[in-house]
Amino acid sequence: MIETGLSGRVVVVTGAAAGIGRATARRFAEEGARVAAWDVNWGADGNGSNGGAAVAAELTAAGGEAFVQTVDVTDADAVADAVEAVAERWGAVGVLVNNAGIVRDAQLVKAKDGEVVKTMSDAAFDAVVDVNLRGVFHATRAVVPGMIAAGGGVILSASSVVGLYGNFGQTNYVATKAGVIGMTRVWARELGRYRIRANAVAPGFVKTEILAAMPDKVLEGMVSHTPIGRMGESADVAEAYLWLASDAASFVTGAVLSVDGGLVVGT
Ligand code: NAD
């Protein structure tokens, strides 16, 4: 058993209403952490307006403390206010998990019989950059001053296997997931002197809502290239965040941890 040092730590998880974020919030709660769960839409898991209460109950039952906040990470002021509310309740944020993310897939230029039939729209590009890249920037900028004052912290961000090797139909998404790796490396360099570590996690294909629009054929193809031979579970990724946040990883910074069943080497 590893000593995580996470009991009582103040942890913010963005996009915590569903999928990987929800599993991650729960995993930190199991360690006795104080978890501020952020999401723009607490109905995201199909529980309607009760979604936030359900997550709060889940985190408390798991053994943590819960603070459910409605926060759109694209809104810098809302993010700053939410960090302030966390600080007032529990003190400085010790761990930030930048998990919130969206997709708006389209080919850059789709042609049929030599004619262009569709292109990726500016709106699709901007929406994904706003959440997946700017949102990470907003949240990290908002928590770092408190971490510096407190003498340390951990920034963890969601990249993706596709940020490492690209993916058909994902110009916007891949740009953000590669960008997250770039920002993580900058922050490892800039913030190490304050005992703040910054790492990224690059999941493979994990069974969540975000894959809803992806054809089964594509997903089956991905599994066939995955040495471990299955899709990922949200809990697989949650474990990686937990370890990276823990004291056991105190010399790990600037890293990109693949949690993909070997997909990146199997391709
Ligand atoms: P999901 O769609 O199940 O959950 C994402 C959550 O983020 C939702 O609850 C949603 O409401 C929230 N969110 C969206 N926009 C937001 C905003 N502006 N502010 C706050 N919250 C917002 O997705 P998931 O599969 O759990 O993915 C979580 C992260 O992991 C994402 O960054 C995703 O890109 C990344 N990832 C997922 C996979 C996968 O296969 N599922 C693979 C690689 C990387």
Short mmCIF file of C-alpha atoms and ligand atoms in Angstrom, two decimals:
data_model
loop_
_atom_site.label_atom_id
_atom_site.label_comp_id
_atom_site.label_asym_id
_atom_site.label_seq_id
_atom_site.Cartn_x
_atom_site.Cartn_y
_atom_site.Cartn_z
CA MET A 1 0.00 0.00 0.00
CA ILE A 2 1.32 3.43 -0.93
CA GLU A 3 1.08 6.39 1.41
CA THR A 4 -0.80 8.90 -0.74
CA GLY A 5 -0.75 11.83 1.68
CA LEU A 6 -4.11 12.83 0.19
CA SER A 7 -6.30 12.62 3.28
CA GLY A 8 -7.63 16.14 3.95
CA ARG A 9 -5.97 17.55 0.80
CA VAL A 10 -8.03 20.06 -1.14
CA VAL A 11 -8.61 18.71 -4.64
CA VAL A 12 -10.42 20.38 -7.54
CA VAL A 13 -11.68 18.13 -10.32
CA THR A 14 -13.13 19.87 -13.39
CA GLY A 15 -15.80 18.09 -15.43
CA ALA A 16 -16.71 15.99 -12.41
CA ALA A 17 -20.36 15.29 -13.29
CA ALA A 18 -19.61 12.33 -15.51
CA GLY A 19 -17.12 9.87 -16.91
CA ILE A 20 -13.46 10.05 -15.92
CA GLY A 21 -13.90 13.21 -13.85
CA ARG A 22 -16.60 11.66 -11.70
CA ALA A 23 -14.57 8.49 -11.14
CA THR A 24 -11.52 10.60 -10.30
CA ALA A 25 -13.41 12.75 -7.80
CA ARG A 26 -14.69 9.56 -6.15
CA ARG A 27 -11.23 7.99 -6.04
CA PHE A 28 -9.78 11.05 -4.29
CA ALA A 29 -12.73 11.01 -1.87
CA GLU A 30 -11.89 7.40 -1.02
CA GLU A 31 -8.50 8.70 0.18
CA GLY A 32 -10.30 11.13 2.49
CA ALA A 33 -9.67 14.19 0.33
CA ARG A 34 -11.76 17.36 0.31
CA VAL A 35 -13.06 17.36 -3.24
CA ALA A 36 -14.38 20.43 -5.03
CA ALA A 37 -16.29 18.96 -7.94
CA TRP A 38 -16.76 21.38 -10.82
CA ASP A 39 -18.97 21.02 -13.86
CA VAL A 40 -20.82 23.29 -16.25
CA ASN A 41 -23.76 20.89 -16.42
CA TRP A 42 -24.81 18.68 -13.54
CA GLY A 43 -27.35 16.97 -15.73
CA ALA A 44 -24.53 15.57 -17.85
CA ASP A 45 -24.90 12.11 -16.37
CA GLY A 46 -28.62 11.94 -17.13
CA ASN A 47 -29.63 12.67 -13.53
CA GLY A 48 -31.09 16.05 -14.48
CA SER A 49 -30.76 18.82 -11.92
CA ASN A 50 -30.15 16.24 -9.18
CA GLY A 51 -26.79 15.35 -10.70
CA GLY A 52 -24.85 17.64 -8.34
CA ALA A 53 -26.56 16.31 -5.23
CA ALA A 54 -25.97 12.75 -6.39
CA VAL A 55 -22.27 13.39 -6.87
CA ALA A 56 -21.99 15.12 -3.48
CA ALA A 57 -23.63 12.11 -1.82
CA GLU A 58 -21.35 9.75 -3.72
CA LEU A 59 -18.20 11.58 -2.61
CA THR A 60 -19.29 11.75 1.00
CA ALA A 61 -20.23 8.07 1.02
CA ALA A 62 -16.78 7.28 -0.40
CA GLY A 63 -15.16 8.89 2.64
CA GLY A 64 -14.34 12.41 1.47
CA GLU A 65 -15.78 15.87 1.85
CA ALA A 66 -17.61 17.34 -1.12
CA PHE A 67 -18.16 20.82 -2.50
CA VAL A 68 -20.18 20.75 -5.71
CA GLN A 69 -19.80 23.90 -7.80
CA THR A 70 -21.29 24.88 -11.12
CA VAL A 71 -18.31 26.24 -13.02
CA ASP A 72 -17.75 26.76 -16.72
CA VAL A 73 -13.98 26.53 -17.20
CA THR A 74 -14.18 28.74 -20.29
CA ASP A 75 -15.23 31.64 -18.02
CA ALA A 76 -12.11 33.03 -16.32
CA ASP A 77 -14.07 35.08 -13.77
CA ALA A 78 -16.25 32.12 -12.79
CA VAL A 79 -13.13 29.99 -12.35
CA ALA A 80 -11.44 32.62 -10.17
CA ASP A 81 -14.59 32.99 -8.05
CA ALA A 82 -14.85 29.22 -7.61
CA VAL A 83 -11.23 28.98 -6.45
CA GLU A 84 -11.90 31.76 -3.96
CA ALA A 85 -14.96 29.91 -2.64
CA VAL A 86 -12.89 26.75 -2.19
CA ALA A 87 -10.17 28.73 -0.39
CA GLU A 88 -12.72 30.27 1.97
CA ARG A 89 -14.13 26.86 2.82
CA TRP A 90 -11.00 24.71 3.04
CA GLY A 91 -7.89 26.78 2.25
CA ALA A 92 -5.61 26.64 -0.78
CA VAL A 93 -6.13 24.08 -3.52
CA GLY A 94 -3.51 21.33 -3.21
CA VAL A 95 -4.35 19.33 -6.32
CA LEU A 96 -6.02 20.47 -9.54
CA VAL A 97 -7.24 17.87 -12.02
CA ASN A 98 -7.95 19.62 -15.32
CA ASN A 99 -10.30 16.98 -16.68
CA ALA A 100 -13.16 18.86 -18.38
CA GLY A 101 -13.14 18.30 -22.11
CA ILE A 102 -15.34 18.19 -25.19
CA VAL A 103 -15.17 17.01 -28.79
CA ARG A 104 -16.62 18.55 -31.99
CA ASP A 105 -15.31 16.17 -34.61
CA ALA A 106 -15.14 16.99 -38.32
CA GLN A 107 -12.64 16.52 -41.09
CA LEU A 108 -10.59 19.62 -41.87
CA VAL A 109 -11.83 19.41 -45.47
CA LYS A 110 -14.20 16.69 -46.62
CA ALA A 111 -14.46 16.18 -50.36
CA LYS A 112 -16.59 13.89 -52.53
CA ASP A 113 -16.00 13.41 -56.26
CA GLY A 114 -13.50 16.26 -56.17
CA GLU A 115 -15.99 18.68 -54.58
CA VAL A 116 -15.65 20.06 -51.07
CA VAL A 117 -18.76 19.01 -49.13
CA LYS A 118 -17.83 20.16 -45.64
CA THR A 119 -15.06 21.76 -43.61
CA MET A 120 -14.38 22.05 -39.89
CA SER A 121 -16.14 25.24 -38.78
CA ASP A 122 -14.55 28.05 -36.82
CA ALA A 123 -17.22 27.45 -34.15
CA ALA A 124 -16.19 23.79 -33.77
CA PHE A 125 -12.52 24.74 -33.56
CA ASP A 126 -13.07 27.54 -31.06
CA ALA A 127 -15.45 25.58 -28.80
CA VAL A 128 -12.94 22.78 -28.29
CA VAL A 129 -10.00 25.14 -27.80
CA ASP A 130 -12.04 27.15 -25.27
CA VAL A 131 -12.80 24.19 -23.02
CA ASN A 132 -9.84 21.84 -23.50
CA LEU A 133 -7.03 24.38 -23.69
CA ARG A 134 -8.18 27.77 -22.43
CA GLY A 135 -10.12 26.10 -19.61
CA VAL A 136 -6.95 24.36 -18.44
CA PHE A 137 -5.09 27.67 -18.61
CA HIS A 138 -7.81 29.48 -16.62
CA ALA A 139 -8.02 26.91 -13.83
CA THR A 140 -4.27 26.48 -13.49
CA ARG A 141 -3.62 30.22 -13.40
CA ALA A 142 -6.30 30.59 -10.73
CA VAL A 143 -4.97 27.91 -8.34
CA VAL A 144 -1.22 28.45 -8.63
CA PRO A 145 -0.98 31.60 -6.44
CA GLY A 146 -2.56 29.68 -3.54
CA MET A 147 -0.21 26.76 -4.14
CA ILE A 148 2.81 29.06 -4.10
CA ALA A 149 1.65 30.62 -0.83
CA ALA A 150 1.03 27.17 0.67
CA GLY A 151 4.45 25.86 -0.39
CA GLY A 152 3.45 23.39 -3.10
CA GLY A 153 0.81 21.64 -5.14
CA VAL A 154 0.04 19.38 -8.05
CA ILE A 155 -1.43 20.24 -11.47
CA LEU A 156 -2.74 17.31 -13.50
CA SER A 157 -4.27 17.70 -16.95
CA ALA A 158 -6.14 15.52 -19.40
CA SER A 159 -4.27 14.97 -22.63
CA SER A 160 -5.05 11.96 -24.84
CA VAL A 161 -3.36 9.27 -26.84
CA VAL A 162 -4.49 11.25 -29.89
CA GLY A 163 -2.47 14.24 -28.67
CA LEU A 164 0.58 12.04 -29.21
CA TYR A 165 -0.20 10.59 -32.65
CA GLY A 166 -3.14 12.52 -34.15
CA ASN A 167 -6.56 11.23 -35.13
CA PHE A 168 -8.80 11.39 -38.18
CA GLY A 169 -11.46 14.09 -37.82
CA GLN A 170 -9.96 15.73 -34.75
CA THR A 171 -7.90 18.75 -35.83
CA ASN A 172 -9.37 20.84 -33.01
CA TYR A 173 -9.27 18.18 -30.28
CA VAL A 174 -5.79 16.93 -31.10
CA ALA A 175 -4.47 20.51 -31.14
CA THR A 176 -5.74 20.96 -27.59
CA LYS A 177 -4.47 17.63 -26.31
CA ALA A 178 -1.00 18.27 -27.74
CA GLY A 179 -1.24 21.80 -26.33
CA VAL A 180 -1.95 20.45 -22.85
CA ILE A 181 1.32 18.50 -23.02
CA GLY A 182 3.16 21.68 -24.02
CA MET A 183 1.65 23.71 -21.19
CA THR A 184 2.40 20.92 -18.71
CA ARG A 185 6.08 20.98 -19.67
CA VAL A 186 6.21 24.76 -19.32
CA TRP A 187 4.59 24.58 -15.89
CA ALA A 188 6.95 21.83 -14.76
CA ARG A 189 9.82 24.19 -15.58
CA GLU A 190 8.27 27.38 -14.22
CA LEU A 191 6.68 26.02 -11.06
CA GLY A 192 9.11 23.37 -9.81
CA ARG A 193 10.89 26.03 -7.75
CA TYR A 194 7.67 26.43 -5.76
CA ARG A 195 7.39 22.67 -5.22
CA ILE A 196 4.49 22.53 -7.65
CA ARG A 197 4.49 19.49 -9.94
CA ALA A 198 2.71 19.43 -13.32
CA ASN A 199 1.91 16.24 -15.22
CA ALA A 200 -0.42 15.12 -17.99
CA VAL A 201 -2.32 11.88 -18.43
CA ALA A 202 -2.89 10.49 -21.92
CA PRO A 203 -5.81 8.05 -21.82
CA GLY A 204 -6.57 5.73 -24.68
CA PHE A 205 -10.21 5.04 -25.51
CA VAL A 206 -12.24 4.99 -22.31
CA LYS A 207 -15.93 4.04 -22.10
CA THR A 208 -17.66 7.38 -21.46
CA GLU A 209 -20.14 9.74 -23.10
CA ILE A 210 -17.38 11.52 -24.98
CA LEU A 211 -17.13 8.52 -27.31
CA ALA A 212 -20.89 8.52 -28.03
CA ALA A 213 -20.41 9.96 -31.51
CA MET A 214 -17.60 7.58 -32.43
CA PRO A 215 -18.73 4.69 -34.66
CA ASP A 216 -18.48 1.20 -33.14
CA LYS A 217 -16.31 0.16 -36.08
CA VAL A 218 -13.70 2.79 -35.17
CA LEU A 219 -13.74 1.74 -31.50
CA GLU A 220 -13.39 -1.93 -32.41
CA GLY A 221 -10.43 -0.97 -34.60
CA MET A 222 -8.85 0.82 -31.64
CA VAL A 223 -9.29 -2.23 -29.40
CA SER A 224 -7.68 -4.40 -32.05
CA HIS A 225 -4.58 -2.17 -31.85
CA THR A 226 -4.55 -2.24 -28.04
CA PRO A 227 -2.11 -4.85 -26.67
CA ILE A 228 -4.19 -5.23 -23.48
CA GLY A 229 -7.18 -5.97 -25.74
CA ARG A 230 -9.95 -3.91 -24.19
CA MET A 231 -11.31 -0.38 -23.86
CA GLY A 232 -10.30 1.61 -20.81
CA GLU A 233 -12.52 2.21 -17.80
CA SER A 234 -12.81 5.57 -16.05
CA ALA A 235 -11.34 3.93 -12.95
CA ASP A 236 -8.13 3.09 -14.88
CA VAL A 237 -7.54 6.80 -15.47
CA ALA A 238 -8.61 7.80 -11.95
CA GLU A 239 -5.87 5.57 -10.52
CA ALA A 240 -3.26 7.34 -12.64
CA TYR A 241 -4.38 10.77 -11.43
CA LEU A 242 -4.35 9.53 -7.86
CA TRP A 243 -0.82 8.20 -8.09
CA LEU A 244 0.49 11.32 -9.83
CA ALA A 245 -1.09 13.48 -7.11
CA SER A 246 0.25 11.35 -4.30
CA ASP A 247 3.45 11.78 -2.31
CA ALA A 248 4.69 8.57 -3.99
CA ALA A 249 5.14 10.62 -7.18
CA SER A 250 6.96 13.53 -5.50
CA PHE A 251 9.86 13.39 -8.02
CA VAL A 252 7.59 13.12 -11.09
CA THR A 253 6.96 16.34 -13.00
CA GLY A 254 6.68 17.30 -16.67
CA ALA A 255 5.64 13.73 -17.47
CA VAL A 256 2.94 12.41 -19.79
CA LEU A 257 1.57 9.17 -18.40
CA SER A 258 -0.12 6.98 -21.03
CA VAL A 259 -3.11 5.03 -19.69
CA ASP A 260 -4.09 3.32 -22.89
CA GLY A 261 -3.56 -0.43 -22.63
CA GLY A 262 -0.53 0.03 -24.88
CA LEU A 263 -2.50 1.59 -27.77
CA VAL A 264 0.22 4.14 -28.45
CA VAL A 265 2.83 1.43 -29.00
CA GLY A 266 0.39 -1.00 -30.61
CA THR A 267 -0.53 1.35 -33.46
P1 NAD B 1 -17.33 13.10 -20.54
O1 NAD B 1 -17.95 13.76 -21.73
O2 NAD B 1 -17.90 11.83 -20.05
O3 NAD B 1 -17.25 14.13 -19.32
C1 NAD B 1 -16.72 15.41 -19.50
C2 NAD B 1 -17.32 16.33 -18.45
O4 NAD B 1 -16.78 17.64 -18.68
C3 NAD B 1 -18.86 16.44 -18.54
O5 NAD B 1 -19.43 16.23 -17.27
C4 NAD B 1 -19.07 17.85 -19.04
O6 NAD B 1 -20.29 18.44 -18.58
C5 NAD B 1 -17.84 18.57 -18.49
N1 NAD B 1 -17.59 19.83 -19.19
C6 NAD B 1 -17.70 20.06 -20.52
N2 NAD B 1 -17.45 21.35 -20.76
C7 NAD B 1 -17.19 21.95 -19.58
C8 NAD B 1 -16.91 23.29 -19.20
N3 NAD B 1 -16.87 24.28 -20.11
N4 NAD B 1 -16.69 23.55 -17.88
C9 NAD B 1 -16.76 22.56 -16.96
N5 NAD B 1 -17.06 21.27 -17.27
C10 NAD B 1 -17.28 20.99 -18.57
O7 NAD B 1 -15.79 12.94 -20.94
P2 NAD B 1 -14.68 11.88 -20.42
O8 NAD B 1 -14.58 10.80 -21.42
O9 NAD B 1 -14.89 11.57 -19.01
O10 NAD B 1 -13.37 12.76 -20.62
C11 NAD B 1 -12.73 13.46 -19.57
C12 NAD B 1 -11.42 14.02 -20.09
O11 NAD B 1 -10.59 12.95 -20.55
C13 NAD B 1 -11.59 14.95 -21.29
O12 NAD B 1 -10.65 16.01 -21.20
C14 NAD B 1 -11.28 14.07 -22.47
O13 NAD B 1 -10.82 14.80 -23.57
C15 NAD B 1 -10.19 13.18 -21.88
N6 NAD B 1 -10.04 11.91 -22.59
C16 NAD B 1 -11.09 11.03 -22.68
C17 NAD B 1 -10.91 9.86 -23.38
C18 NAD B 1 -12.02 8.85 -23.54
O14 NAD B 1 -11.86 7.93 -24.36
N7 NAD B 1 -13.10 8.93 -22.82
C19 NAD B 1 -9.69 9.58 -23.99
C20 NAD B 1 -8.65 10.50 -23.86
C21 NAD B 1 -8.84 11.67 -23.16
#
